[in-house]
Coordinates of C-alpha atoms in Angstrom, one line a residue:
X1 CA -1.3 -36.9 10.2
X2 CA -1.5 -37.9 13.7
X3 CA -3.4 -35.4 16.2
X4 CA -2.6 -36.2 20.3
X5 CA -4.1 -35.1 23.6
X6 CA -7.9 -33.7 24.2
X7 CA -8.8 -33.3 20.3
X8 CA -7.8 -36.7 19.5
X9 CA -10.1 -38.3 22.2
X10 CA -12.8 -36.2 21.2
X11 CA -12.3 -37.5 17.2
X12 CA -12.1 -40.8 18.3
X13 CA -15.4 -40.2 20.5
X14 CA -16.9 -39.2 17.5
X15 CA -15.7 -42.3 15.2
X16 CA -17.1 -44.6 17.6
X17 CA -20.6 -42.5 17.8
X18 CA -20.5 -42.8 13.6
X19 CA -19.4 -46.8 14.0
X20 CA -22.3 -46.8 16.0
X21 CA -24.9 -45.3 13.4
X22 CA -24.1 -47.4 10.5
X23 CA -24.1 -50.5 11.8
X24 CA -27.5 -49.6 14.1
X25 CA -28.9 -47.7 10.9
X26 CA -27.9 -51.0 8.5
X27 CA -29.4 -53.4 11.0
X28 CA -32.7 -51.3 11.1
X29 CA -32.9 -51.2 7.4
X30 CA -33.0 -54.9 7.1
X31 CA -35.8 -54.9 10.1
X32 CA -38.0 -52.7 8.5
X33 CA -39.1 -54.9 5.5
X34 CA -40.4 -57.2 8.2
X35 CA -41.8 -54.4 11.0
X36 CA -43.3 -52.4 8.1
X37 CA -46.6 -54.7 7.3
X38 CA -47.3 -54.9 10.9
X39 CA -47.7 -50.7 10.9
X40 CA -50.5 -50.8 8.8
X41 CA -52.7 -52.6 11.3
X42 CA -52.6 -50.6 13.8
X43 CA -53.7 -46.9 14.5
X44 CA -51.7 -43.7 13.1
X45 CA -50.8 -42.6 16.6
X46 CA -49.0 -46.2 17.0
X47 CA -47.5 -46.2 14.0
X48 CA -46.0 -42.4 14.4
X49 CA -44.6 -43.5 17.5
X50 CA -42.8 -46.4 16.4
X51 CA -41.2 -44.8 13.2
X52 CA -40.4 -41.7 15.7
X53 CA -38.6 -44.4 17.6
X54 CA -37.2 -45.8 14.3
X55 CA -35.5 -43.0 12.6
X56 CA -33.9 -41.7 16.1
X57 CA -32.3 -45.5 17.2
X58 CA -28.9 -44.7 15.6
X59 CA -29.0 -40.6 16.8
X60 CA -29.7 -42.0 20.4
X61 CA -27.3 -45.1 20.2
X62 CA -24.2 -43.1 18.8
X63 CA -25.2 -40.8 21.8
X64 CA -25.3 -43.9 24.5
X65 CA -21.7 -45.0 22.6
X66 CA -20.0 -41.7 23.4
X67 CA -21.2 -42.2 27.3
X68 CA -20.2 -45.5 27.1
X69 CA -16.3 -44.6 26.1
X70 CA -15.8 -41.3 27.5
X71 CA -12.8 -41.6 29.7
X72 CA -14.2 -39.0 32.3
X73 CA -16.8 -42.2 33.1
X74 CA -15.5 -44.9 31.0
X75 CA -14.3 -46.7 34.6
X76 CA -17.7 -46.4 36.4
X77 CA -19.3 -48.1 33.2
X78 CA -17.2 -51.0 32.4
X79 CA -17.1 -52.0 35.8
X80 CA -21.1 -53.1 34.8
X81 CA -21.3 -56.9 33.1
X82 CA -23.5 -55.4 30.3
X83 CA -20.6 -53.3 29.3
X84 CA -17.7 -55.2 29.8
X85 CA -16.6 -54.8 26.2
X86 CA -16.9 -50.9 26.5
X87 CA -13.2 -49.8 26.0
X88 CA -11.0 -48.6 23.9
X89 CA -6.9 -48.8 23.5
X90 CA -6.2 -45.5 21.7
X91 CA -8.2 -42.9 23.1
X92 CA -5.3 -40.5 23.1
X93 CA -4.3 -40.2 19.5
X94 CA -6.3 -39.8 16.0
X95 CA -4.7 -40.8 13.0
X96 CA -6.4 -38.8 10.4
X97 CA -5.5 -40.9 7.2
X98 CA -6.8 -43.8 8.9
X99 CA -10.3 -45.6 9.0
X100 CA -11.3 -43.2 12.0
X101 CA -10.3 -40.4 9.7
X102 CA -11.9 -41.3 6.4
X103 CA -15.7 -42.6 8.3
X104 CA -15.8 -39.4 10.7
X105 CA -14.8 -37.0 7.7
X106 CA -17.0 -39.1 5.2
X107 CA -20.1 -39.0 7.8
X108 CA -19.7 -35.4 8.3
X109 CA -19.7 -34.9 4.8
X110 CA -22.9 -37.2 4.7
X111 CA -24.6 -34.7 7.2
X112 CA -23.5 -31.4 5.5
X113 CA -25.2 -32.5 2.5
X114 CA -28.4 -33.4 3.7
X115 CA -29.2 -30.7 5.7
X116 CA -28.3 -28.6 3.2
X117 CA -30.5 -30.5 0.6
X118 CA -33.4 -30.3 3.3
X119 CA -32.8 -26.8 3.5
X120 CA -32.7 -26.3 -0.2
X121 CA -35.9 -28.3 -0.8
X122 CA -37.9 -26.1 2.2
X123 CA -36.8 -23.1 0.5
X124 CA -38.2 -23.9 -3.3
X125 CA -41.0 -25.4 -2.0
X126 CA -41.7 -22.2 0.5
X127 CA -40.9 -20.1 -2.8
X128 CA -43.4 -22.6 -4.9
X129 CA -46.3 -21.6 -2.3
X130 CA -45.5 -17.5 -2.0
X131 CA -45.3 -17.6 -6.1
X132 CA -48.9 -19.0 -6.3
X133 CA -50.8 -16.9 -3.6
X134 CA -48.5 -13.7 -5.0
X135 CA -50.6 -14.9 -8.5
X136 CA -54.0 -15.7 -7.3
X137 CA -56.2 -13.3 -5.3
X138 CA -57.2 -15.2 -1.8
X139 CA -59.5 -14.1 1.1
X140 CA -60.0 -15.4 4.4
X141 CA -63.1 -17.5 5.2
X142 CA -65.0 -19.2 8.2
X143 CA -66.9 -22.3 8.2
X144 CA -70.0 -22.8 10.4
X145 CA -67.8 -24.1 13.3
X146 CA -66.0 -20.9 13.1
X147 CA -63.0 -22.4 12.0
X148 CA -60.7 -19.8 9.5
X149 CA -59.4 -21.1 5.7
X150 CA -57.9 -19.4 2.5
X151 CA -59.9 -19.2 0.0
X152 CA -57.6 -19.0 -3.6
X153 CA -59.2 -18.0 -6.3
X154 CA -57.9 -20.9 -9.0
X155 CA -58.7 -23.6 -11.3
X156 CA -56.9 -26.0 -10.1
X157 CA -59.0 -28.0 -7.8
X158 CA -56.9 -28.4 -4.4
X159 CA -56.9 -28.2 -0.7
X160 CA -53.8 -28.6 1.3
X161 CA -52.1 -26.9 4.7
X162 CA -48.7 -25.5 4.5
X163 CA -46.6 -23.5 6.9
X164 CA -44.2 -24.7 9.5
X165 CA -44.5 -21.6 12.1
X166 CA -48.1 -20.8 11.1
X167 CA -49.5 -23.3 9.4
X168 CA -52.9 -22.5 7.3
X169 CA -55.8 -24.7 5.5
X170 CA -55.7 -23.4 1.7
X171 CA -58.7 -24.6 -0.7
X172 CA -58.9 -23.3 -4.5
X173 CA -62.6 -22.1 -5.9
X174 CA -61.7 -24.7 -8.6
X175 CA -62.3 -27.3 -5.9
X176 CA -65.0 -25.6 -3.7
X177 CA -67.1 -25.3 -7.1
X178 CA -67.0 -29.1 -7.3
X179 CA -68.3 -30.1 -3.9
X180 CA -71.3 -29.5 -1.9
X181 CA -71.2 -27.5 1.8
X182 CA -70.9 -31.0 4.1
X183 CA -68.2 -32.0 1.5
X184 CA -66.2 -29.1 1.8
X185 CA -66.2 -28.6 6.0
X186 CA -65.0 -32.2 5.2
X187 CA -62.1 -31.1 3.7
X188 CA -61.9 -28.0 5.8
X189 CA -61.9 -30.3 9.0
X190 CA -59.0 -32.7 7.4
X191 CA -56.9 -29.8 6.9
X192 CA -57.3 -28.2 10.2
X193 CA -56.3 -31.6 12.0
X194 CA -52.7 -31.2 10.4
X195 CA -52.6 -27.5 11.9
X196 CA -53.6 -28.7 15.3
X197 CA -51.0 -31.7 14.9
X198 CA -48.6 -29.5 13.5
X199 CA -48.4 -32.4 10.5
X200 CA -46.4 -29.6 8.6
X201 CA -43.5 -29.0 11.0
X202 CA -43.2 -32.6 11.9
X203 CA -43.0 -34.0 8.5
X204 CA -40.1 -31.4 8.1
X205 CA -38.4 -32.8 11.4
X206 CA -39.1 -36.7 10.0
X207 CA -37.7 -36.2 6.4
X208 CA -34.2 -35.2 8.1
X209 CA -34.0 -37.6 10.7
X210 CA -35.3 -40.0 7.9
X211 CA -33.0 -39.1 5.7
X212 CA -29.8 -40.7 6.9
X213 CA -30.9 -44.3 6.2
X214 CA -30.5 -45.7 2.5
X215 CA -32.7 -44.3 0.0
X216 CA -35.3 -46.9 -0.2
X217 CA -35.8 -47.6 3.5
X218 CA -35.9 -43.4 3.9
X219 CA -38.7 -42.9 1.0
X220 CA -40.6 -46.3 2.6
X221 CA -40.3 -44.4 6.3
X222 CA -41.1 -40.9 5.1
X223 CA -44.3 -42.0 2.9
X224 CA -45.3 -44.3 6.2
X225 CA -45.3 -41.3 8.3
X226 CA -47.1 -39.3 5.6
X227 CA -49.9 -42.2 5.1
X228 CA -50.5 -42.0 9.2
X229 CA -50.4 -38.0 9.7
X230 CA -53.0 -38.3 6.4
X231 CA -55.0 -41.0 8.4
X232 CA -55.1 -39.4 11.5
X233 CA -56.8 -35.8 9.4
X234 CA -59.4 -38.3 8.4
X235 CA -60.5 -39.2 11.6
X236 CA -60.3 -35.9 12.8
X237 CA -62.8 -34.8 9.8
X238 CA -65.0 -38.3 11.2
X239 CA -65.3 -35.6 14.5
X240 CA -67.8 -33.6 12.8
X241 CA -68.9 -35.8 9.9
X242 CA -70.0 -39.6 9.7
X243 CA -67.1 -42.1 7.9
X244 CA -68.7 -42.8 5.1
X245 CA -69.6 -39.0 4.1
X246 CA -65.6 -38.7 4.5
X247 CA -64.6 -41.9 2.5
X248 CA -66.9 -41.0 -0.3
X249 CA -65.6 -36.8 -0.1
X250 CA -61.9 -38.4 -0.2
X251 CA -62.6 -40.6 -3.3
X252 CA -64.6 -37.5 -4.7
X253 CA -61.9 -35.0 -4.3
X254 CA -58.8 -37.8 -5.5
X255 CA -61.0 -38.4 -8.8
X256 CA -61.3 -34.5 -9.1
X257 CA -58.0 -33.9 -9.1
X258 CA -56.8 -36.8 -11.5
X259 CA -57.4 -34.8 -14.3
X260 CA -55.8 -31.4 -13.2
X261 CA -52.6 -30.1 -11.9
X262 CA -51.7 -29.4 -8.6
X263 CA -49.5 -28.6 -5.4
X264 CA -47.7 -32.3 -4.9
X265 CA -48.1 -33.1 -1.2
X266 CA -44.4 -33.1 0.0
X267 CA -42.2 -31.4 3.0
X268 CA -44.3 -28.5 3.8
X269 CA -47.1 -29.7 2.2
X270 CA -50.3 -32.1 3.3
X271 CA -52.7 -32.2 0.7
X272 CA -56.3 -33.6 0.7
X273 CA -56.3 -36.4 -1.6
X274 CA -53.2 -37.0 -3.0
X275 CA -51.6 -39.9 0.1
X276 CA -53.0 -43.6 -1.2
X277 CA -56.7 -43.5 -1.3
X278 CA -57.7 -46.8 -1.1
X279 CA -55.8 -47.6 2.1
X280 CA -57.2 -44.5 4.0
X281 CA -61.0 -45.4 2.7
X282 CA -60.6 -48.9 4.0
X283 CA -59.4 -47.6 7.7
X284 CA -62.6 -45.0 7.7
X285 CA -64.9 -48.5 6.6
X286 CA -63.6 -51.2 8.3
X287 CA -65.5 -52.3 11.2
X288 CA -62.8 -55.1 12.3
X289 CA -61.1 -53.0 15.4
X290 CA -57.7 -52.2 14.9
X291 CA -55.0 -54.9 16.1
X292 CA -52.7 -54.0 19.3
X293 CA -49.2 -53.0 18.4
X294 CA -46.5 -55.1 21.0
X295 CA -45.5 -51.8 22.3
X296 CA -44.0 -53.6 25.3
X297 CA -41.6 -55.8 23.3
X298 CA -41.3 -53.1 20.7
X299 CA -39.7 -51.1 22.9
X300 CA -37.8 -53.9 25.3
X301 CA -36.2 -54.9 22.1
X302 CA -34.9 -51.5 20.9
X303 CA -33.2 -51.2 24.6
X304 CA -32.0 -54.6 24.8
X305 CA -30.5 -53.6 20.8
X306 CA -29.2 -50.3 21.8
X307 CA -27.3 -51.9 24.9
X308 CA -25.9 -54.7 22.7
X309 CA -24.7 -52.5 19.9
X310 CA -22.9 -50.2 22.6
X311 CA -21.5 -53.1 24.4
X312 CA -19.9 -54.4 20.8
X313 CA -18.7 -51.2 19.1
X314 CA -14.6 -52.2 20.4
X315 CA -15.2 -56.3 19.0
X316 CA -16.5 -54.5 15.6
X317 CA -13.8 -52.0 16.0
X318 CA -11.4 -54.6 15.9
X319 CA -12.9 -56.2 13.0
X320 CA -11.9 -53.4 11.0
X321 CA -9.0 -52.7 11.6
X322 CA -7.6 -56.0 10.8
X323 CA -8.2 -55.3 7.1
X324 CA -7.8 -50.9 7.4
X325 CA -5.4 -49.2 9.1
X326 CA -5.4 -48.4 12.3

């Protein structure tokens, strides 16, 4: 079925925007077995803003691709060297049984799902939380900095923040009756840094974005971003308490909790002690200062990438189409 005029250029804007995410999303994948090592020497605040950077590339480059071949501007653009390559021969029809067809349609379907899997997963997970404080009795409590917790009267020994609008520190008086005062404003402090980082609502936002990358890459970015928002609530407990009285609570709590079930840490979920222990105790010890991240060339490689992937979608698009239909 062939479609003409204004809703054919905007389908084949569209199939070059989707050309553009897979083959920025497939290049990624294979760079982050080798940028991935380098994260973990360098501070949680560098490492959230390079895997930020990471999972919204292809989002931003399909973007730049539509700019790049919209006939409205198409002629001020590849008058520039950089995008000399920048054009396209059909802009005016969309075949819909034809390559364009199939990737747009099969991308869109790609989308659909996840979002609606993201959706689902909020939803039992919100339903999960509402089930156990519906169960257990709770009351709210202040610490001696003033600062407000739930207080759920359970077994299980846990302490976690959930919410995304209104995000609140939970602990159990399973866990409480395991750990002394310091060691529980310890655990009170973690949690609050999520709510003042919003960890809860961002996680959410990461696990989408994330999710459009193949599975292992997406569970390797998602549990990277996880590890640095659970680094960075360490060293906002280190504000009120010295390292080594947090590195010995977090051990404390993780060997507490071993033995017992509890709320897995996941999308709307941080909890205490349950995000790789030993790496998190070894950033509160070390005294070695943390290495600099190349932000500079980080960056001046992503724009120099995102140009050169714009610049090549028509060579690529020609590539296909000498094995598919056009």
């Amino acid at each position: 079925m062939m479609l003409t005029g204004a809703f054919a250029n905007t389908l084949n804007l569209l199939s070059i925007a989707v050309l553009a995410f897979a083959v920025t999303s497939i290049v990624l994948s294979v760079a982050w077995f080798f940028v991935r090592p380098l994260l973990y020497k360098v501070t949680p605040t560098v490492q959230k803003t390079v895997l930020w950077t990471w999972v919204v590339i292809p989002w931003f480059t399909a973007m730049l691709s539509i700019l790049a071949f919209m006939p409205s501007i198409s002629g001020a653009i590849t008058t520039s060297k950089l995008f000399v390559l920048a054009h396209w021969h059909h802009e005016d029809y969309f075949d819909l049984e034809s390559w364009h067809g199939i990737a747009l349609f099969t991308f869109s379907f790609l989308i659909l799902y996840a979002l609606l899997k993201k959706v689902f997963s909020f939803w039992t997970q919100s339903l999960s939380v509402r089930k156990l404080l519906s169960l257990s009795s709770h009351t709210n409590h202040a610490n001696n900095h003033g600062h407000n917790f739930v207080v759920i009267d359970s077994n299980i020994p846990a302490a976690f923040t959930t919410g995304i609008v209104r995000p609140e520190c939970y602990l159990t008086s399973g866990l409480i009756s395991k750990l002394s005062s310091k060691e529980q404003d310890i655990v009170i402090q973690h949690e609050l840094g999520h709510i003042e980082r919003k960890d809860t609502l961002f996680k959410a936002m990461f696990s989408v974005f994330s999710a459009f990358y193949f599975l292992p890459v997406s569970k390797q970015l998602y549990s990277t971003y996880c590890l640095a928002t659970e680094t960075q609530a360490d060293i906002s407990a280190c504000h009120y308490h010295h390292r080594l009285d947090v590195a010995q609570t977090l051990v404390k709590v993780s060997k507490i909790q071993r033995d017992f079930p509890f709320l897995k840490a996941d999308l709307l979920i941080s909890n205490f002690g349950q995000t790789q222990i030993i790496y998190r105790v070894e950033r509160l010890l070390e005294k070695e200062q943390e290495k600099a991240f190349p932000t500079f060339r980080f960056f001046f490689v992503v724009i120099v990438f995102t140009l050169f992937s714009i610049s090549s979608m028509d060579g690529l698009h020609h590539l296909f189409e000498l094995f598919f239909a056009h």
